[in-house]
């Protein structure tokens, strides 16, 4: 038997319901973001632990790396690519649901409400991706540095917040495209 849909009473609830429509897309975008957040978490933890230098802790005397600006640039690029994948997923979702947004606008919703739903979807993907990435980065940093959570918590929290901020900015850019949706033409097609 089909499941009865739950009523949606808030914009956040609508954003979550919209993410559940295409969970594979949302999970893929969250995974892309998680890779960059994990890398950033590890780099921040290594930098904090060894003050720009990592000298053989996990592998004894065999590991000798140095955290450089290029490493941070690589992690930032991975985060930007993850945010771009979130923006692409949001844009595809927006185009697929253009008729729904047109109906909502026709019954009195302002574009700001619809934009908040899109930003809420982006924030949801950002929270999940950033949380998974921060946890993976924490686990990797704990393997390298040891399980000192007092040392690893701050880099993980910083990377988590950075991931959410970047995805909300990407979602805001996608939400700005709502102005270009032809509402009358979209309604006429339905």
Coordinates of C-alpha atoms in Angstrom, one line a residue:
X1 CA 0.0 0.0 0.0
X2 CA 1.3 3.5 -0.7
X3 CA 2.5 5.5 2.2
X4 CA 0.5 8.5 3.2
X5 CA 2.5 11.7 2.8
X6 CA 3.1 13.7 5.9
X7 CA 1.9 17.3 5.8
X8 CA 4.6 19.9 5.4
X9 CA 4.1 22.9 7.6
X10 CA 7.4 24.8 7.3
X11 CA 9.8 25.8 4.6
X12 CA 12.5 23.6 6.2
X13 CA 10.1 20.6 6.0
X14 CA 9.5 21.3 2.3
X15 CA 13.2 21.5 1.7
X16 CA 13.8 18.1 3.4
X17 CA 10.8 16.6 1.5
X18 CA 12.3 17.9 -1.8
X19 CA 15.7 16.3 -0.9
X20 CA 14.0 13.0 -0.3
X21 CA 12.6 13.0 -3.9
X22 CA 16.0 12.4 -5.4
X23 CA 18.1 11.0 -2.6
X24 CA 20.8 9.6 -4.9
X25 CA 21.5 13.1 -6.3
X26 CA 21.6 14.6 -2.9
X27 CA 23.9 11.8 -1.6
X28 CA 26.3 12.2 -4.5
X29 CA 26.6 15.9 -4.0
X30 CA 27.1 15.4 -0.2
X31 CA 29.8 12.8 -1.0
X32 CA 31.6 15.2 -3.3
X33 CA 31.6 17.9 -0.6
X34 CA 32.6 15.3 2.1
X35 CA 35.9 14.6 0.2
X36 CA 37.0 18.2 0.4
X37 CA 35.9 18.6 4.0
X38 CA 37.8 15.5 5.0
X39 CA 40.9 16.8 3.3
X40 CA 40.6 20.1 5.0
X41 CA 40.0 18.6 8.4
X42 CA 43.1 16.4 8.1
X43 CA 45.3 19.4 6.9
X44 CA 44.1 21.6 9.7
X45 CA 44.6 18.9 12.3
X46 CA 48.1 18.2 11.0
X47 CA 49.0 21.9 10.8
X48 CA 47.7 22.5 14.4
X49 CA 49.4 19.4 15.8
X50 CA 52.8 19.9 14.3
X51 CA 53.0 23.5 13.5
X52 CA 53.5 23.2 9.7
X53 CA 55.5 20.0 9.9
X54 CA 54.6 16.4 10.2
X55 CA 57.4 14.1 11.3
X56 CA 56.8 10.4 11.5
X57 CA 54.2 9.6 14.1
X58 CA 52.0 6.9 12.7
X59 CA 54.6 5.1 10.6
X60 CA 57.5 5.7 13.0
X61 CA 60.3 7.4 11.2
X62 CA 59.1 6.6 7.7
X63 CA 56.6 9.4 7.2
X64 CA 58.0 12.9 6.6
X65 CA 55.6 15.3 4.9
X66 CA 55.1 19.0 5.2
X67 CA 51.8 20.8 5.0
X68 CA 52.1 23.4 2.3
X69 CA 49.9 26.1 0.8
X70 CA 49.4 23.8 -2.3
X71 CA 47.8 21.2 0.0
X72 CA 45.3 23.8 1.3
X73 CA 44.7 24.9 -2.3
X74 CA 43.9 21.3 -3.3
X75 CA 41.5 20.9 -0.4
X76 CA 39.9 24.3 -1.2
X77 CA 39.5 23.2 -4.8
X78 CA 37.9 19.9 -3.7
X79 CA 35.4 21.9 -1.5
X80 CA 34.6 24.3 -4.4
X81 CA 34.0 21.3 -6.7
X82 CA 31.8 19.8 -4.0
X83 CA 29.8 23.0 -3.7
X84 CA 29.5 23.2 -7.5
X85 CA 28.1 19.7 -7.5
X86 CA 25.6 20.8 -4.8
X87 CA 24.7 23.8 -7.0
X88 CA 24.2 21.5 -10.0
X89 CA 21.9 19.2 -8.1
X90 CA 19.9 22.1 -6.8
X91 CA 19.6 23.6 -10.3
X92 CA 18.5 20.3 -11.8
X93 CA 15.9 20.0 -9.0
X94 CA 14.8 23.5 -9.5
X95 CA 14.3 23.0 -13.3
X96 CA 12.4 19.7 -12.7
X97 CA 10.1 21.3 -10.2
X98 CA 9.6 24.6 -12.1
X99 CA 5.9 23.9 -12.5
X100 CA 5.5 23.4 -8.8
X101 CA 7.2 26.7 -8.0
X102 CA 5.1 28.4 -10.6
X103 CA 1.9 27.1 -8.9
X104 CA 3.2 28.2 -5.5
X105 CA 3.9 31.6 -6.9
X106 CA 0.5 31.7 -8.5
X107 CA -1.2 31.0 -5.2
X108 CA 0.7 33.7 -3.4
X109 CA 4.1 32.5 -2.5
X110 CA 6.8 35.1 -3.0
X111 CA 9.9 34.2 -4.8
X112 CA 11.7 34.8 -1.5
X113 CA 9.9 31.8 0.0
X114 CA 10.8 29.6 -2.9
X115 CA 14.4 30.8 -2.7
X116 CA 14.5 29.9 1.0
X117 CA 13.3 26.4 0.1
X118 CA 16.2 26.1 -2.4
X119 CA 18.7 27.4 0.1
X120 CA 17.3 25.0 2.7
X121 CA 17.9 22.1 0.4
X122 CA 21.5 23.3 -0.2
X123 CA 22.0 23.7 3.5
X124 CA 20.7 20.2 4.1
X125 CA 23.1 18.7 1.6
X126 CA 25.9 20.9 3.1
X127 CA 25.2 19.8 6.6
X128 CA 25.2 16.1 5.7
X129 CA 28.3 16.3 3.4
X130 CA 30.2 18.5 5.9
X131 CA 29.4 16.2 8.8
X132 CA 30.4 13.1 6.9
X133 CA 33.6 14.8 5.7
X134 CA 34.5 16.1 9.1
X135 CA 34.0 12.7 10.7
X136 CA 36.1 11.0 8.0
X137 CA 38.8 13.7 8.4
X138 CA 38.7 13.2 12.2
X139 CA 39.1 9.4 11.8
X140 CA 42.1 9.9 9.4
X141 CA 43.7 12.5 11.6
X142 CA 43.2 10.3 14.6
X143 CA 45.0 7.5 12.8
X144 CA 47.9 9.8 12.0
X145 CA 48.1 11.8 15.2
X146 CA 46.5 9.6 17.8
X147 CA 43.1 9.9 19.3
X148 CA 43.5 13.2 21.1
X149 CA 40.0 14.7 20.5
X150 CA 40.8 17.9 22.2
X151 CA 43.4 18.6 19.5
X152 CA 41.2 17.4 16.6
X153 CA 37.8 18.9 17.5
X154 CA 38.6 22.5 16.5
X155 CA 39.9 21.6 12.9
X156 CA 36.9 19.4 12.4
X157 CA 34.5 22.1 13.5
X158 CA 36.2 24.7 11.3
X159 CA 36.0 22.4 8.3
X160 CA 32.3 21.6 9.1
X161 CA 31.4 25.3 9.2
X162 CA 33.3 26.1 6.1
X163 CA 31.5 23.4 4.2
X164 CA 28.1 24.7 5.2
X165 CA 29.0 28.3 4.4
X166 CA 30.3 27.3 0.9
X167 CA 27.1 25.3 0.1
X168 CA 24.8 28.0 1.3
X169 CA 26.6 30.5 -0.9
X170 CA 26.2 28.1 -3.8
X171 CA 22.6 27.5 -3.0
X172 CA 22.0 31.3 -2.9
X173 CA 23.5 31.6 -6.4
X174 CA 21.1 28.9 -7.6
X175 CA 18.1 30.6 -5.8
X176 CA 19.0 33.8 -7.6
X177 CA 18.1 32.1 -10.9
X178 CA 14.5 31.9 -9.8
X179 CA 14.0 35.4 -11.2
X180 CA 14.6 34.0 -14.7
X181 CA 11.9 31.2 -14.5
X182 CA 9.1 32.0 -16.9
X183 CA 6.2 31.5 -14.5
X184 CA 3.3 32.2 -17.0
X185 CA 4.8 29.9 -19.6
X186 CA 5.5 27.2 -17.1
X187 CA 1.9 27.3 -15.8
X188 CA 0.6 27.3 -19.4
X189 CA 2.5 24.1 -20.1
X190 CA 0.9 22.3 -17.2

